[in-house]
């Protein structure tokens, strides 16, 4: 039996999956990400763990069709990684280094958001579609674009950085990227909490269960809205209007078949996709009003699926 | 000798080009576009004209490798055209109909802005690049995207409709598309004249040669700016800030190697690309600050080049 390895490197853990050559997930596990010393141990730890799990199956790297890897940073089309701040990595050949650690198996590499998008396109919320945009609403707002079943990388590895589309010119606070008014500042988990706090402060007359919450998070806001809290609902509308308008701009560029919404915030469920779509239709060019919206389905496994897909789509 | 035909259908004329199989343009000509009767004569006229020019070379449709055609409307990936308002066309198989008129030669079809982008990528301002966005600043603001040497069509044939990215929420005037605040309302030839008129009216204290011009057009504004008219220069800055910000959003999505700027407004020259780039760098995500900007080089021939390229890239 031949295997494909799918690897998803995060700032805290490295997720690994072994797939058979038909794309079935046989086994998945995690190891800690050792970010100390410039993250020099991350790839050797990963390779050693993978070898161990292969050995348990009486297999070795010779039984690998290849390994796919997603990392939190820009990866060029030639497999060069261009800094992963969270891992302490600089610029080097990610595919070359991991391949050398795995006895020369063929390695494919990509940015983690892009690789997760490929996973969702293959086996998740975008299954059956060839052109998708995945939107990850988590700590930040990430994006991944799949065109004709392939990841769109971009000239500088920055395709799909849709969290940094400019939404407002009058934003006084600074985004993590240094700009002002990025989509991420309104629609990430943190952005939603910030929008909520500001809305409550600006409208002292409005009653809301949010005023007595210990802590206002995106989850608390969406839960209150689902329970009928009118003020929370207004905040959801504001956030989803930013998202609908931002995704309309994305559709003006790539016109995807579907937007797949993932990340922690997407646990809110259909209230999120339905409300985004309501505003999307209002802002998008008429030809693209029929774009589908779906929730992501693979959760934290999207990365290992997409990484394995990069291997298996070569065959 | 084998030929490729490149056809570019406009609302006034149909441009045709005969290319050899190495991509050299041998001959180009135009015929009027007969839009009456729902544009039913456009394709038969085109096919008859092409046959005539082939006959002059003692050739026939049997000597065609294929024909490529660009039309002013959405064209799906299967060759179905989805309404061309300017031609009076509804929904039908463009590739099927033209192929039948040309004795079954293989036909490739696309939206005119997309096909022109492919032409500029092949032999024009984007030569040598694989991923480009072409921006056409004419009556409207059009866009065409080439990814890995191929046109990006989009799920609804609307990829590259970047003129309809939402730039302002407070725009009282309506765009041709029915929305308010589209990029096209500020950066098309007409949009630039509108911005100029508004700026002069809002700043009665500012002196400018534009105040004594017979007629304010984009060309008049850029020419005055180049001659040192400070007010005209301010208008150029405003227009290019809209463009720089809009193209930054485009780069957040597809991250191209280069933006190629064409259309009538691009006759302004480097003042246009330089000023757009100045604002682009300010608004774009840091990874993409190095994107190149160039002027289009093929002028009105971009469409026939791109159409021929669709034929020749199959070989």
mmCIF file of N, CA and C in Angstrom, chain B residues 136-213:
data_model
loop_
_atom_site.group_PDB
_atom_site.id
_atom_site.type_symbol
_atom_site.label_atom_id
_atom_site.label_comp_id
_atom_site.label_asym_id
_atom_site.label_seq_id
_atom_site.Cartn_x
_atom_site.Cartn_y
_atom_site.Cartn_z
ATOM 1 N N UNK B 136 -8.627 48.082 -18.149
ATOM 2 C CA UNK B 136 -8.944 48.902 -19.308
ATOM 3 C C UNK B 136 -9.738 50.112 -18.868
ATOM 4 N N UNK B 137 -9.127 51.287 -19.001
ATOM 5 C CA UNK B 137 -9.775 52.534 -18.605
ATOM 6 C C UNK B 137 -10.316 53.199 -19.854
ATOM 7 N N UNK B 138 -11.571 52.938 -20.154
ATOM 8 C CA UNK B 138 -12.192 53.525 -21.334
ATOM 9 C C UNK B 138 -13.531 54.109 -20.938
ATOM 10 N N UNK B 139 -14.541 53.855 -21.750
ATOM 11 C CA UNK B 139 -15.898 54.307 -21.416
ATOM 12 C C UNK B 139 -16.251 53.803 -20.023
ATOM 13 N N UNK B 140 -15.900 52.557 -19.758
ATOM 14 C CA UNK B 140 -16.044 51.991 -18.422
ATOM 15 C C UNK B 140 -14.674 51.617 -17.883
ATOM 16 N N UNK B 141 -14.661 50.877 -16.773
ATOM 17 C CA UNK B 141 -13.417 50.301 -16.271
ATOM 18 C C UNK B 141 -13.573 48.787 -16.377
ATOM 19 N N UNK B 142 -12.810 48.183 -17.271
ATOM 20 C CA UNK B 142 -12.880 46.740 -17.459
ATOM 21 C C UNK B 142 -11.645 46.072 -16.902
ATOM 22 N N UNK B 143 -11.727 44.777 -16.769
ATOM 23 C CA UNK B 143 -10.561 44.059 -16.270
ATOM 24 C C UNK B 143 -10.500 42.697 -16.902
ATOM 25 N N UNK B 144 -9.306 42.160 -17.011
ATOM 26 C CA UNK B 144 -9.114 40.810 -17.507
ATOM 27 C C UNK B 144 -7.977 40.185 -16.722
ATOM 28 N N UNK B 145 -8.157 38.930 -16.339
ATOM 29 C CA UNK B 145 -7.174 38.283 -15.484
ATOM 30 C C UNK B 145 -6.626 37.052 -16.174
ATOM 31 N N UNK B 146 -5.314 36.949 -16.213
ATOM 32 C CA UNK B 146 -4.654 35.773 -16.788
ATOM 33 C C UNK B 146 -3.853 35.107 -15.675
ATOM 34 N N UNK B 147 -4.181 33.847 -15.421
ATOM 35 C CA UNK B 147 -3.502 33.071 -14.379
ATOM 36 C C UNK B 147 -2.834 31.881 -15.068
ATOM 37 N N UNK B 148 -1.557 31.715 -14.847
ATOM 38 C CA UNK B 148 -0.825 30.621 -15.490
ATOM 39 C C UNK B 148 -1.119 30.564 -16.990
ATOM 40 N N UNK B 149 -1.034 31.709 -17.638
ATOM 41 C CA UNK B 149 -1.192 31.837 -19.099
ATOM 42 C C UNK B 149 -2.609 31.583 -19.612
ATOM 43 N N UNK B 150 -3.559 31.479 -18.715
ATOM 44 C CA UNK B 150 -4.934 31.219 -19.162
ATOM 45 C C UNK B 150 -5.888 32.280 -18.611
ATOM 46 N N UNK B 151 -6.925 32.569 -19.383
ATOM 47 C CA UNK B 151 -7.952 33.508 -18.946
ATOM 48 C C UNK B 151 -8.708 32.938 -17.744
ATOM 49 N N UNK B 152 -8.925 33.781 -16.745
ATOM 50 C CA UNK B 152 -9.787 33.404 -15.630
ATOM 51 C C UNK B 152 -11.209 33.876 -15.971
ATOM 52 N N UNK B 153 -12.105 32.915 -16.169
ATOM 53 C CA UNK B 153 -13.461 33.243 -16.614
ATOM 54 C C UNK B 153 -14.394 33.526 -15.441
ATOM 55 N N UNK B 154 -14.305 32.692 -14.421
ATOM 56 C CA UNK B 154 -15.214 32.833 -13.280
ATOM 57 C C UNK B 154 -16.460 32.001 -13.473
ATOM 58 N N UNK B 155 -17.143 31.716 -12.353
ATOM 59 C CA UNK B 155 -18.304 30.826 -12.368
ATOM 60 C C UNK B 155 -19.444 31.397 -13.202
ATOM 61 N N UNK B 156 -19.584 32.725 -13.218
ATOM 62 C CA UNK B 156 -20.665 33.360 -13.958
ATOM 63 C C UNK B 156 -20.121 34.233 -15.095
ATOM 64 N N UNK B 157 -18.891 33.948 -15.519
ATOM 65 C CA UNK B 157 -18.276 34.743 -16.574
ATOM 66 C C UNK B 157 -17.957 36.156 -16.137
ATOM 67 N N UNK B 158 -17.923 36.400 -14.834
ATOM 68 C CA UNK B 158 -17.779 37.764 -14.328
ATOM 69 C C UNK B 158 -16.435 38.023 -13.645
ATOM 70 N N UNK B 159 -15.486 37.106 -13.785
ATOM 71 C CA UNK B 159 -14.162 37.373 -13.211
ATOM 72 C C UNK B 159 -13.568 38.596 -13.899
ATOM 73 N N UNK B 160 -12.860 39.408 -13.131
ATOM 74 C CA UNK B 160 -12.234 40.593 -13.709
ATOM 75 C C UNK B 160 -13.149 41.788 -13.881
ATOM 76 N N UNK B 161 -14.356 41.736 -13.351
ATOM 77 C CA UNK B 161 -15.270 42.893 -13.446
ATOM 78 C C UNK B 161 -14.899 43.929 -12.380
ATOM 79 N N UNK B 162 -13.637 44.327 -12.423
ATOM 80 C CA UNK B 162 -13.120 45.128 -11.323
ATOM 81 C C UNK B 162 -13.638 46.565 -11.323
ATOM 82 N N UNK B 163 -14.255 46.980 -12.410
ATOM 83 C CA UNK B 163 -14.847 48.321 -12.427
ATOM 84 C C UNK B 163 -15.996 48.453 -11.451
ATOM 85 N N UNK B 164 -16.491 47.310 -10.957
ATOM 86 C CA UNK B 164 -17.646 47.363 -10.059
ATOM 87 C C UNK B 164 -17.310 47.035 -8.611
ATOM 88 N N UNK B 165 -16.026 47.095 -8.288
ATOM 89 C CA UNK B 165 -15.635 47.046 -6.880
ATOM 90 C C UNK B 165 -16.175 48.313 -6.214
ATOM 91 N N UNK B 166 -16.757 48.118 -5.043
ATOM 92 C CA UNK B 166 -17.370 49.236 -4.303
ATOM 93 C C UNK B 166 -16.277 50.094 -3.671
ATOM 94 N N UNK B 167 -16.255 51.369 -4.016
ATOM 95 C CA UNK B 167 -15.226 52.261 -3.469
ATOM 96 C C UNK B 167 -15.773 53.221 -2.421
ATOM 97 N N UNK B 168 -17.026 53.638 -2.585
ATOM 98 C CA UNK B 168 -17.606 54.600 -1.641
ATOM 99 C C UNK B 168 -19.025 54.195 -1.311
ATOM 100 N N UNK B 169 -19.405 54.421 -0.053
ATOM 101 C CA UNK B 169 -20.767 54.093 0.373
ATOM 102 C C UNK B 169 -21.693 55.301 0.283
ATOM 103 N N UNK B 170 -21.118 56.475 0.037
ATOM 104 C CA UNK B 170 -21.916 57.705 0.098
ATOM 105 C C UNK B 170 -22.132 58.319 -1.288
ATOM 106 N N UNK B 171 -21.978 57.501 -2.341
ATOM 107 C CA UNK B 171 -22.110 58.040 -3.697
ATOM 108 C C UNK B 171 -23.591 58.184 -4.067
ATOM 109 N N UNK B 172 -24.057 59.407 -4.337
ATOM 110 C CA UNK B 172 -25.476 59.543 -4.689
ATOM 111 C C UNK B 172 -25.789 59.108 -6.120
ATOM 112 N N UNK B 173 -24.814 59.265 -7.047
ATOM 113 C CA UNK B 173 -25.101 58.919 -8.444
ATOM 114 C C UNK B 173 -25.068 57.404 -8.656
ATOM 115 N N UNK B 174 -25.797 56.952 -9.669
ATOM 116 C CA UNK B 174 -25.923 55.520 -9.934
ATOM 117 C C UNK B 174 -24.974 55.108 -11.048
ATOM 118 N N UNK B 175 -24.279 54.008 -10.842
ATOM 119 C CA UNK B 175 -23.401 53.436 -11.868
ATOM 120 C C UNK B 175 -24.270 52.773 -12.942
ATOM 121 N N UNK B 176 -23.715 52.572 -14.123
ATOM 122 C CA UNK B 176 -24.436 51.874 -15.186
ATOM 123 C C UNK B 176 -24.939 50.506 -14.754
ATOM 124 N N UNK B 177 -24.291 49.907 -13.761
ATOM 125 C CA UNK B 177 -24.669 48.571 -13.296
ATOM 126 C C UNK B 177 -25.798 48.623 -12.274
ATOM 127 N N UNK B 178 -26.172 49.820 -11.850
ATOM 128 C CA UNK B 178 -27.250 49.960 -10.882
ATOM 129 C C UNK B 178 -26.780 50.165 -9.452
ATOM 130 N N UNK B 179 -25.480 49.928 -9.205
ATOM 131 C CA UNK B 179 -24.957 50.125 -7.854
ATOM 132 C C UNK B 179 -24.499 51.574 -7.675
ATOM 133 N N UNK B 180 -24.015 51.882 -6.493
ATOM 134 C CA UNK B 180 -23.554 53.232 -6.184
ATOM 135 C C UNK B 180 -22.146 53.157 -5.615
ATOM 136 N N UNK B 181 -21.212 53.899 -6.208
ATOM 137 C CA UNK B 181 -19.876 53.964 -5.635
ATOM 138 C C UNK B 181 -18.883 53.003 -6.262
ATOM 139 N N UNK B 182 -19.170 52.511 -7.476
ATOM 140 C CA UNK B 182 -18.256 51.596 -8.174
ATOM 141 C C UNK B 182 -16.991 52.338 -8.641
ATOM 142 N N UNK B 183 -15.885 51.620 -8.712
ATOM 143 C CA UNK B 183 -14.620 52.182 -9.197
ATOM 144 C C UNK B 183 -14.804 52.899 -10.530
ATOM 145 N N UNK B 184 -15.593 52.307 -11.400
ATOM 146 C CA UNK B 184 -15.860 52.884 -12.723
ATOM 147 C C UNK B 184 -16.409 54.316 -12.646
ATOM 148 N N UNK B 185 -17.125 54.640 -11.565
ATOM 149 C CA UNK B 185 -17.708 55.979 -11.440
ATOM 150 C C UNK B 185 -16.653 57.057 -11.190
ATOM 151 N N UNK B 186 -15.431 56.643 -10.877
ATOM 152 C CA UNK B 186 -14.367 57.610 -10.600
ATOM 153 C C UNK B 186 -13.193 57.487 -11.563
ATOM 154 N N UNK B 187 -13.083 56.355 -12.250
ATOM 155 C CA UNK B 187 -11.828 56.110 -12.969
ATOM 156 C C UNK B 187 -12.013 55.759 -14.445
ATOM 157 N N UNK B 188 -13.241 55.676 -14.922
ATOM 158 C CA UNK B 188 -13.440 55.564 -16.372
ATOM 159 C C UNK B 188 -13.210 56.952 -16.967
ATOM 160 N N UNK B 189 -13.147 57.037 -18.292
ATOM 161 C CA UNK B 189 -12.968 58.344 -18.942
ATOM 162 C C UNK B 189 -14.061 59.305 -18.452
ATOM 163 N N UNK B 190 -15.268 58.800 -18.452
ATOM 164 C CA UNK B 190 -16.399 59.600 -18.002
ATOM 165 C C UNK B 190 -16.312 59.918 -16.509
ATOM 166 N N UNK B 191 -15.901 58.920 -15.741
ATOM 167 C CA UNK B 191 -15.759 59.099 -14.294
ATOM 168 C C UNK B 191 -14.732 60.167 -13.962
ATOM 169 N N UNK B 192 -13.642 60.173 -14.703
ATOM 170 C CA UNK B 192 -12.588 61.164 -14.453
ATOM 171 C C UNK B 192 -13.115 62.574 -14.752
ATOM 172 N N UNK B 193 -13.853 62.698 -15.847
ATOM 173 C CA UNK B 193 -14.430 64.010 -16.184
ATOM 174 C C UNK B 193 -15.417 64.449 -15.097
ATOM 175 N N UNK B 194 -16.158 63.495 -14.572
ATOM 176 C CA UNK B 194 -17.125 63.786 -13.510
ATOM 177 C C UNK B 194 -16.414 64.240 -12.229
ATOM 178 N N UNK B 195 -15.370 63.502 -11.851
ATOM 179 C CA UNK B 195 -14.589 63.872 -10.665
ATOM 180 C C UNK B 195 -14.017 65.276 -10.840
ATOM 181 N N UNK B 196 -13.519 65.548 -12.057
ATOM 182 C CA UNK B 196 -12.920 66.865 -12.328
ATOM 183 C C UNK B 196 -13.966 67.971 -12.191
ATOM 184 N N UNK B 197 -15.135 67.770 -12.786
ATOM 185 C CA UNK B 197 -16.186 68.782 -12.724
ATOM 186 C C UNK B 197 -16.594 69.072 -11.292
ATOM 187 N N UNK B 198 -16.698 68.011 -10.520
ATOM 188 C CA UNK B 198 -17.106 68.146 -9.124
ATOM 189 C C UNK B 198 -16.019 68.880 -8.322
ATOM 190 N N UNK B 199 -14.768 68.542 -8.583
ATOM 191 C CA UNK B 199 -13.664 69.160 -7.837
ATOM 192 C C UNK B 199 -13.592 70.656 -8.131
ATOM 193 N N UNK B 200 -13.775 71.016 -9.400
ATOM 194 C CA UNK B 200 -13.746 72.445 -9.761
ATOM 195 C C UNK B 200 -14.911 73.194 -9.113
ATOM 196 N N UNK B 201 -16.067 72.547 -9.081
ATOM 197 C CA UNK B 201 -17.244 73.196 -8.480
ATOM 198 C C UNK B 201 -17.080 73.330 -6.967
ATOM 199 N N UNK B 202 -16.480 72.323 -6.342
ATOM 200 C CA UNK B 202 -16.323 72.329 -4.881
ATOM 201 C C UNK B 202 -15.209 73.264 -4.417
ATOM 202 N N UNK B 203 -14.311 73.635 -5.332
ATOM 203 C CA UNK B 203 -13.173 74.491 -4.959
ATOM 204 C C UNK B 203 -13.115 75.709 -5.870
ATOM 205 N N UNK B 204 -14.104 76.610 -5.744
ATOM 206 C CA UNK B 204 -14.165 77.771 -6.660
ATOM 207 C C UNK B 204 -12.938 78.668 -6.533
ATOM 208 N N UNK B 205 -12.209 78.539 -5.431
ATOM 209 C CA UNK B 205 -11.037 79.411 -5.226
ATOM 210 C C UNK B 205 -9.819 78.936 -6.023
ATOM 211 N N UNK B 206 -9.862 77.701 -6.516
ATOM 212 C CA UNK B 206 -8.676 77.163 -7.199
ATOM 213 C C UNK B 206 -8.644 77.592 -8.660
ATOM 214 N N UNK B 207 -7.538 78.163 -9.060
ATOM 215 C CA UNK B 207 -7.355 78.539 -10.458
ATOM 216 C C UNK B 207 -6.943 77.325 -11.265
ATOM 217 N N UNK B 208 -7.370 77.270 -12.513
ATOM 218 C CA UNK B 208 -6.976 76.153 -13.364
ATOM 219 C C UNK B 208 -7.301 76.451 -14.817
ATOM 220 N N UNK B 209 -6.451 75.992 -15.703
ATOM 221 C CA UNK B 209 -6.722 76.092 -17.147
ATOM 222 C C UNK B 209 -7.987 75.315 -17.504
ATOM 223 N N UNK B 210 -8.339 74.342 -16.635
ATOM 224 C CA UNK B 210 -9.531 73.545 -16.915
ATOM 225 C C UNK B 210 -10.789 74.407 -16.929
ATOM 226 N N UNK B 211 -10.741 75.536 -16.202
ATOM 227 C CA UNK B 211 -11.945 76.379 -16.114
ATOM 228 C C UNK B 211 -12.282 77.032 -17.453
ATOM 229 N N UNK B 212 -11.294 77.164 -18.315
ATOM 230 C CA UNK B 212 -11.560 77.821 -19.611
ATOM 231 C C UNK B 212 -11.590 76.798 -20.761
ATOM 232 N N UNK B 213 -11.465 75.510 -20.417
ATOM 233 C CA UNK B 213 -11.513 74.485 -21.470
ATOM 234 C C UNK B 213 -12.934 74.379 -22.022
#
